[in-house]
PDB file of C-alpha atoms in Angstrom:
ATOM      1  CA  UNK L   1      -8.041 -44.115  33.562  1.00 51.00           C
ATOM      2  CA  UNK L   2     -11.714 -43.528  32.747  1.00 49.00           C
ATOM      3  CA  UNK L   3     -11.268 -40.198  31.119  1.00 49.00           C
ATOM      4  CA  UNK L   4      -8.301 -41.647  29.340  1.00 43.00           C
ATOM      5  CA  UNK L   5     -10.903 -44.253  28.019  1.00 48.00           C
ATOM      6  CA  UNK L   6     -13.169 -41.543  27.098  1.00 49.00           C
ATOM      7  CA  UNK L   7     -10.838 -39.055  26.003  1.00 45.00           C
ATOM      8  CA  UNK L   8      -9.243 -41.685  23.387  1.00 45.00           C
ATOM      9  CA  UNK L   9     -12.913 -43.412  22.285  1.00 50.00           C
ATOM     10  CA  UNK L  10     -14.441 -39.471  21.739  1.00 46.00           C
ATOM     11  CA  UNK L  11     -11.397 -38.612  18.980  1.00 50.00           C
ATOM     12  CA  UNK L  12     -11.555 -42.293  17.543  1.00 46.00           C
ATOM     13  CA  UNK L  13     -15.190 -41.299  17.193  1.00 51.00           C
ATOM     14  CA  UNK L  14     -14.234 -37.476  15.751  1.00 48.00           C
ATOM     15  CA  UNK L  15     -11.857 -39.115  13.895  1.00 48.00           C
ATOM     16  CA  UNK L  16     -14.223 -42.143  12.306  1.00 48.00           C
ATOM     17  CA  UNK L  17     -17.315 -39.627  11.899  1.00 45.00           C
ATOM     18  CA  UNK L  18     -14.683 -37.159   9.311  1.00 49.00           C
ATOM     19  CA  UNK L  19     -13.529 -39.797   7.369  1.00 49.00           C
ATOM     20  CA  UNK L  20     -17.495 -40.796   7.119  1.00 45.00           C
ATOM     21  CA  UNK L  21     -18.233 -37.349   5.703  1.00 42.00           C
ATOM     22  CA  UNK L  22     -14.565 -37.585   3.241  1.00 44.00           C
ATOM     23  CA  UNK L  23     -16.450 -40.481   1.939  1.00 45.00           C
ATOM     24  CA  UNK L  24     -19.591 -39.068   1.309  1.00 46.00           C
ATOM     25  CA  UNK L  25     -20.358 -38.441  -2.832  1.00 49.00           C
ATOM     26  CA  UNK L  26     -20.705 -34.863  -2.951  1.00 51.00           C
ATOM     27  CA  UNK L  27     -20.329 -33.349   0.521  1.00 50.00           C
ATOM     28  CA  UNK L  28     -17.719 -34.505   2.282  1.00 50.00           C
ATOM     29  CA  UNK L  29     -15.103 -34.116  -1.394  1.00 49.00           C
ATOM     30  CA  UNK L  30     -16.579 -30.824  -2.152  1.00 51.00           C
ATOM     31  CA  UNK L  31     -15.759 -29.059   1.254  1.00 50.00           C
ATOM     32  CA  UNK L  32     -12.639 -31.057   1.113  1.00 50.00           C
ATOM     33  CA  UNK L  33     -11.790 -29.831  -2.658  1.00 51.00           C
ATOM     34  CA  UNK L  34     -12.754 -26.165  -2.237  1.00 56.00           C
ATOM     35  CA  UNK L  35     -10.423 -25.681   1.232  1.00 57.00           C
ATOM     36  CA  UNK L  36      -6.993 -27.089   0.172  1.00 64.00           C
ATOM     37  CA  UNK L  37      -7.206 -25.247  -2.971  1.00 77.00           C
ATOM     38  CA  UNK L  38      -8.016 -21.823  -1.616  1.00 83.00           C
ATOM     39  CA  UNK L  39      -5.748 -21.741   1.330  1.00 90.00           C
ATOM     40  CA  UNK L  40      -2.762 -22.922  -1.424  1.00 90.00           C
ATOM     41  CA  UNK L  41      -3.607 -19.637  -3.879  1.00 89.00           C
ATOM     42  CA  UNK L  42      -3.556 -17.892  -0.962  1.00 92.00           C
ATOM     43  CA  UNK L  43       0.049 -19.123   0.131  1.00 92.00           C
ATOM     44  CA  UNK L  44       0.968 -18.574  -3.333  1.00 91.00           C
ATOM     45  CA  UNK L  45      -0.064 -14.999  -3.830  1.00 87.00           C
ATOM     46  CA  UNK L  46       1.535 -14.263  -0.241  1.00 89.00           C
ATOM     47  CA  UNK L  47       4.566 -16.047  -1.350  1.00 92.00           C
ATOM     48  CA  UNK L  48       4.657 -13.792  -4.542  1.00 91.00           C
ATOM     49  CA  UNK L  49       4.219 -10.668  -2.864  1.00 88.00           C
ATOM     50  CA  UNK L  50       6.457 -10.900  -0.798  1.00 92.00           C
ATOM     51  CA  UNK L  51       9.302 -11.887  -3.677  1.00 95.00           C
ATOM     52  CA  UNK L  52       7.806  -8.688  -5.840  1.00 94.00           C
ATOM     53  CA  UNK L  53       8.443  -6.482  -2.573  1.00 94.00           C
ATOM     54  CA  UNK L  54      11.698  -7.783  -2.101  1.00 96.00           C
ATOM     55  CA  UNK L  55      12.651  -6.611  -5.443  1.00 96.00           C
ATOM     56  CA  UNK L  56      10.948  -3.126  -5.152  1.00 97.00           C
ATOM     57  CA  UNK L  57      13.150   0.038  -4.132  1.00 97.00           C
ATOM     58  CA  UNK L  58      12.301   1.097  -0.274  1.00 98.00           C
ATOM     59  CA  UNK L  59      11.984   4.768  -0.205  1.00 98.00           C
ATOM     60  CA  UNK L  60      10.654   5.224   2.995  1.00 98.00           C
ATOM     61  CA  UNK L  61      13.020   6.648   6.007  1.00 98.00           C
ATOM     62  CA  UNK L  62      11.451   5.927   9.498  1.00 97.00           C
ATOM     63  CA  UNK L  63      14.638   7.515  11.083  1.00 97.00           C
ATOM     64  CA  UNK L  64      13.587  10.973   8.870  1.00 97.00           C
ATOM     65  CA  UNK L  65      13.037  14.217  10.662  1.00 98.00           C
ATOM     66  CA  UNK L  66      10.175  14.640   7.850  1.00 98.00           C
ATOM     67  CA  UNK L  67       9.411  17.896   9.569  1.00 98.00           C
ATOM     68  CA  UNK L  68      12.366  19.223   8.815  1.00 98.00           C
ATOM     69  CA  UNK L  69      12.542  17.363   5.494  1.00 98.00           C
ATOM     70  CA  UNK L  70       9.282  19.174   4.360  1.00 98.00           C
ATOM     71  CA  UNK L  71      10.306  22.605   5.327  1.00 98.00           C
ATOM     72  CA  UNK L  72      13.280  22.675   3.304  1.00 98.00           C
ATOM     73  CA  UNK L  73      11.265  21.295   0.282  1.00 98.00           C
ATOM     74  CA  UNK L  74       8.785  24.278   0.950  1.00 98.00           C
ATOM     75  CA  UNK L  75      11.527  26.422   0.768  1.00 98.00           C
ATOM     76  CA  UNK L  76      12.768  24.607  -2.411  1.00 98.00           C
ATOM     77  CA  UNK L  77       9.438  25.002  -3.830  1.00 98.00           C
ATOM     78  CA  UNK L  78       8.909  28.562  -3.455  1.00 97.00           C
ATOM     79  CA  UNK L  79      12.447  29.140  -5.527  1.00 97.00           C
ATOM     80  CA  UNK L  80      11.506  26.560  -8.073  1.00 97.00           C
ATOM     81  CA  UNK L  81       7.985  27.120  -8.552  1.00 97.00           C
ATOM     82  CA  UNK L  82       7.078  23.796  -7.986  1.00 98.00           C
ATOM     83  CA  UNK L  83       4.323  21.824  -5.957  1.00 98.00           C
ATOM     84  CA  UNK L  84       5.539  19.077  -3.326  1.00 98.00           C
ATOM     85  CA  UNK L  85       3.483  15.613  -3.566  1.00 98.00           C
ATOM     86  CA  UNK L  86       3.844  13.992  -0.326  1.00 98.00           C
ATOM     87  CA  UNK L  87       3.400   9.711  -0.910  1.00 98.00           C
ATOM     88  CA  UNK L  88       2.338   8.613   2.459  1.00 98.00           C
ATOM     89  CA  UNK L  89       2.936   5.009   3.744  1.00 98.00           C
ATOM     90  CA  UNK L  90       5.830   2.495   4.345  1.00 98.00           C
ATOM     91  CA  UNK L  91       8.291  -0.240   3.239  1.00 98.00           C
ATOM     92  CA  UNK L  92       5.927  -2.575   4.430  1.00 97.00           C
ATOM     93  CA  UNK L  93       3.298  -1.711   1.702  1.00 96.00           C
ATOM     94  CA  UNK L  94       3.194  -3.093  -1.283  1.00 95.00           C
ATOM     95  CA  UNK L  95       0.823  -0.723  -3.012  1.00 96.00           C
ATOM     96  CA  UNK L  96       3.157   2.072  -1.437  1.00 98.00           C
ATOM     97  CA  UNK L  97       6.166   0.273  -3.537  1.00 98.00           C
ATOM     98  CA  UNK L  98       4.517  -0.230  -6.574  1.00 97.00           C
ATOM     99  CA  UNK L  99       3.377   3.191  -6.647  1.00 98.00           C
ATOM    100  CA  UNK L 100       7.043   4.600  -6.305  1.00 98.00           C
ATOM    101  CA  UNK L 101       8.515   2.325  -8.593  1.00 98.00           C
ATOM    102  CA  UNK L 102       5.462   2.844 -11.181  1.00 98.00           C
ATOM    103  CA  UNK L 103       6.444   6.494 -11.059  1.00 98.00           C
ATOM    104  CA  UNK L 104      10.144   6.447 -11.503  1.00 97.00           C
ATOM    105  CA  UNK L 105      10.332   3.372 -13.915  1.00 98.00           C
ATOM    106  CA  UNK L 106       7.684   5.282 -16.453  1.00 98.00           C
ATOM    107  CA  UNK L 107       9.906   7.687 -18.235  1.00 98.00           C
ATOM    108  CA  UNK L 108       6.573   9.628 -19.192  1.00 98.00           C
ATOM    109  CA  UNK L 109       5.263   9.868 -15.405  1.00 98.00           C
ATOM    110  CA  UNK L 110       8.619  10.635 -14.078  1.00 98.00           C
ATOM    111  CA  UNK L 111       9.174  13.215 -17.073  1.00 98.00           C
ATOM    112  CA  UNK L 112       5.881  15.199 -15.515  1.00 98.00           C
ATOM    113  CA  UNK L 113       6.704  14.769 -11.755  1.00 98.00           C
ATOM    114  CA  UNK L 114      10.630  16.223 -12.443  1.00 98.00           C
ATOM    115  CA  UNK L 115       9.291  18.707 -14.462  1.00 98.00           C
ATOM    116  CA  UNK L 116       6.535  20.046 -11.673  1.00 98.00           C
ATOM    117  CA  UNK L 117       6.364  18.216  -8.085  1.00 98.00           C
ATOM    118  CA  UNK L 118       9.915  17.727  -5.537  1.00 98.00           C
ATOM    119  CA  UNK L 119       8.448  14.119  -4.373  1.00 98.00           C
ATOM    120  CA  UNK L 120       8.908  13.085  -0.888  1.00 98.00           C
ATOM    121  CA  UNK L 121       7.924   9.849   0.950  1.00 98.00           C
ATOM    122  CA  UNK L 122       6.487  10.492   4.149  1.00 98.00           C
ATOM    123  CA  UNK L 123       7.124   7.338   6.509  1.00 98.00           C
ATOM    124  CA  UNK L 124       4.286   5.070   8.432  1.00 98.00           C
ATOM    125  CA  UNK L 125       5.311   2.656  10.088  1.00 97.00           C
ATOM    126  CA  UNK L 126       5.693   1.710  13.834  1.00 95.00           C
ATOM    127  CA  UNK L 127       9.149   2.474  14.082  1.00 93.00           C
ATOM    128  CA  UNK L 128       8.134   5.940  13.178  1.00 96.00           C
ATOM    129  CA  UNK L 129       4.409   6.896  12.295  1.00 97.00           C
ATOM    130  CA  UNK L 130       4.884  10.947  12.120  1.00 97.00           C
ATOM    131  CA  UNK L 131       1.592  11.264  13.960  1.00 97.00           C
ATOM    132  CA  UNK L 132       2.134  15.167  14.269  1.00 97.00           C
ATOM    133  CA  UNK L 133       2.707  15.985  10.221  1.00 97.00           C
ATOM    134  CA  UNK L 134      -0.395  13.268   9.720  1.00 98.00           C
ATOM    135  CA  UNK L 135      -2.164  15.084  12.126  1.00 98.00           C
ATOM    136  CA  UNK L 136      -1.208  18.941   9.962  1.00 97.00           C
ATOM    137  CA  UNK L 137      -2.652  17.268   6.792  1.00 97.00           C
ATOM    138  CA  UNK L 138      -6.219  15.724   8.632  1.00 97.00           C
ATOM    139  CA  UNK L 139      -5.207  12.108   9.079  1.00 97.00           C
ATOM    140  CA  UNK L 140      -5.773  11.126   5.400  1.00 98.00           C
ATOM    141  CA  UNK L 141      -4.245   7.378   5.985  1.00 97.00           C
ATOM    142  CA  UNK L 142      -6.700   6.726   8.848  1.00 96.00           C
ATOM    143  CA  UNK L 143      -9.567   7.710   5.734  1.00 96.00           C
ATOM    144  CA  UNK L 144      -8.135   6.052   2.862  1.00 97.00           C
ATOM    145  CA  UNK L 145      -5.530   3.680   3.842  1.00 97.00           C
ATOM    146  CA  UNK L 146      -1.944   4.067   1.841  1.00 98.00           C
ATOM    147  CA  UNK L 147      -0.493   5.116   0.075  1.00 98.00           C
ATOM    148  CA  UNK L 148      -2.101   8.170   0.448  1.00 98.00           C
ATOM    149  CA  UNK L 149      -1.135  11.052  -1.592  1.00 98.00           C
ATOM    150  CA  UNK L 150      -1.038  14.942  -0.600  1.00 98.00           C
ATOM    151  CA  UNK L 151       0.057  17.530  -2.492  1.00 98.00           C
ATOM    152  CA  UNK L 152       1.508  21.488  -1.085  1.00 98.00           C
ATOM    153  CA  UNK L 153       1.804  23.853  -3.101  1.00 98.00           C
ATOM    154  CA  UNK L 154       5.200  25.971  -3.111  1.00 96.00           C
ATOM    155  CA  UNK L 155       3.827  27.882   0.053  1.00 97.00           C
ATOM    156  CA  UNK L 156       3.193  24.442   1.961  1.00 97.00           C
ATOM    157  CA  UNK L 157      -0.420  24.770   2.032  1.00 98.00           C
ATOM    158  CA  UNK L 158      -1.792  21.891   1.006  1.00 98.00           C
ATOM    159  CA  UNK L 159      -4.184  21.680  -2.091  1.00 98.00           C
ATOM    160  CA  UNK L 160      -5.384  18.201  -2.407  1.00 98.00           C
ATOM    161  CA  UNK L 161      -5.446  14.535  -0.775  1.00 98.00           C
ATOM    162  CA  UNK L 162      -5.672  11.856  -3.223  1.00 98.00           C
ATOM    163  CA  UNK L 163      -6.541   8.145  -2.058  1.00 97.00           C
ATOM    164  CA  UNK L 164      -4.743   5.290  -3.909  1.00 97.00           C
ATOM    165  CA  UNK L 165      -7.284   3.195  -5.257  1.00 96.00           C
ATOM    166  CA  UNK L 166      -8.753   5.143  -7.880  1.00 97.00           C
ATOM    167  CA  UNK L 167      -5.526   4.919  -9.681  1.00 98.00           C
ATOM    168  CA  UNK L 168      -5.288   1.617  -9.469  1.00 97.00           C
ATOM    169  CA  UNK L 169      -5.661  -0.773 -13.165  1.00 96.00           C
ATOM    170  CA  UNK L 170      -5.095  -4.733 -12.062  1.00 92.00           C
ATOM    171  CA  UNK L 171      -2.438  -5.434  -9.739  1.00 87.00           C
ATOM    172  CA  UNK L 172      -0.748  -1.986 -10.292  1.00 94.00           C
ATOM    173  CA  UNK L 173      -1.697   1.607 -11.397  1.00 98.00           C
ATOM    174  CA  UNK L 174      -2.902   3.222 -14.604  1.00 98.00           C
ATOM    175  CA  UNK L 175      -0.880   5.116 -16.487  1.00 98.00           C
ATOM    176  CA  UNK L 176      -2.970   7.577 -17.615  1.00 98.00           C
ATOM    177  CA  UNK L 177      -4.992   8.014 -14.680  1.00 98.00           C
ATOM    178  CA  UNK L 178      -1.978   9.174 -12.551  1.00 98.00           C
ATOM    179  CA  UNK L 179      -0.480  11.740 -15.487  1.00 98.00           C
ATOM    180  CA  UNK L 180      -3.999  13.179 -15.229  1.00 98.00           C
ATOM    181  CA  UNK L 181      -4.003  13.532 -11.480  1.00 98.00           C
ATOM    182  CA  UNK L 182      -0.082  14.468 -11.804  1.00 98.00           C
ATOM    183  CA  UNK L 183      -0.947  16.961 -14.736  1.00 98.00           C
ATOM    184  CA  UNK L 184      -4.211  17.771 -12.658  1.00 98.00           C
ATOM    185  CA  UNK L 185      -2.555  19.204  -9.811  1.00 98.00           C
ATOM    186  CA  UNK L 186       1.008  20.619 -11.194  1.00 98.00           C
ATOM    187  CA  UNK L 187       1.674  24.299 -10.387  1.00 96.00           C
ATOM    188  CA  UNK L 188       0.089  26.675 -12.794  1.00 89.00           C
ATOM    189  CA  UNK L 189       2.408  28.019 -15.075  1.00 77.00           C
ATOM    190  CA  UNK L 190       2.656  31.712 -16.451  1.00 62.00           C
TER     191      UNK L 190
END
């Protein structure tokens, strides 16, 4: 019964002393003011996110033999003379989404990548992270996060690794920095 006594008068006390400091002029409203606040943006730009990603196409195939997948683009690519740009990362991502949808929703990016790249999304995810192709190409989502970008040439041998964030403009991508890494790293023609 004691430490019942106890128990109860220490939170009665906890509970007296923070309504003290709520009462306070500046310190105890302040704290108060700047907490609620922040943890409700936060809420709010979780809550949007996850509506935007809803909306966004999933291109991502964790049940992919991207193994295979990538051979037969290399073999694609030698008869078309075209580069392959691997976009690493997931369904989960929404910088991964954005990217894709970017791409194929801007008729002048998606005029370039048709015209030189066959585009395939290589899957990260724990249903299926692909650790041996990650491994072929040095890892570059451990190093940069994702997406992650790599690009073969027709032979397969890959050319370049390109992280995400330097083609980033606001909460999405700029348009003219990814036709000049697109246009950047298309096959030489003729």
């Amino acid at each position: 019964m004691k430490k019942l006594i106890i128990f109860a008068s220490l939170g009665l006390s906890a509970f007296a002393f923070s309504q003290d400091v709520k009462n306070m002029p500046d310190k105890g409203k302040q704290k108060t003011a700047l907490i609620v606040p922040t943890e409700q943006k936060e809420l709010e730009a979780k809550k949007k996110a996850a509506e935007e990603k809803a909306k966004l196409p999933k291109p991502y195939d964790p049940k992919a033999d991207a193994q295979a997948d990538i051979d037969k683009l290399v073999a694609q690519a030698k008869k078309e003379g075209k580069n392959i740009m691997i976009q690493a990362g997931g369904n989960w991502c929404i910088w991964c989404l954005r990217f894709n949808n970017f791409v194929q929703t801007t008729p002048e990016l998606k005029e370039v990548v048709d015209k030189n790249y066959l585009y395939y999304h290589l899957n990260y995810s724990p249903d299926n992270k692909n650790e041996k192709i990650f491994a072929q190409y040095g890892n570059p989502g451990d190093k940069f996060g994702y997406p992650v970008f790599i690009i073969l040439d027709k032979d397969g041998k890959m050319i370049k690794v390109q992280q995400s964030d330097v083609l980033e403009e606001g909460k999405g991508y700029s348009k003219d920095k990814v036709k000049e890494f697109f246009t950047t790293w298309a096959p030489k023609k003729g």
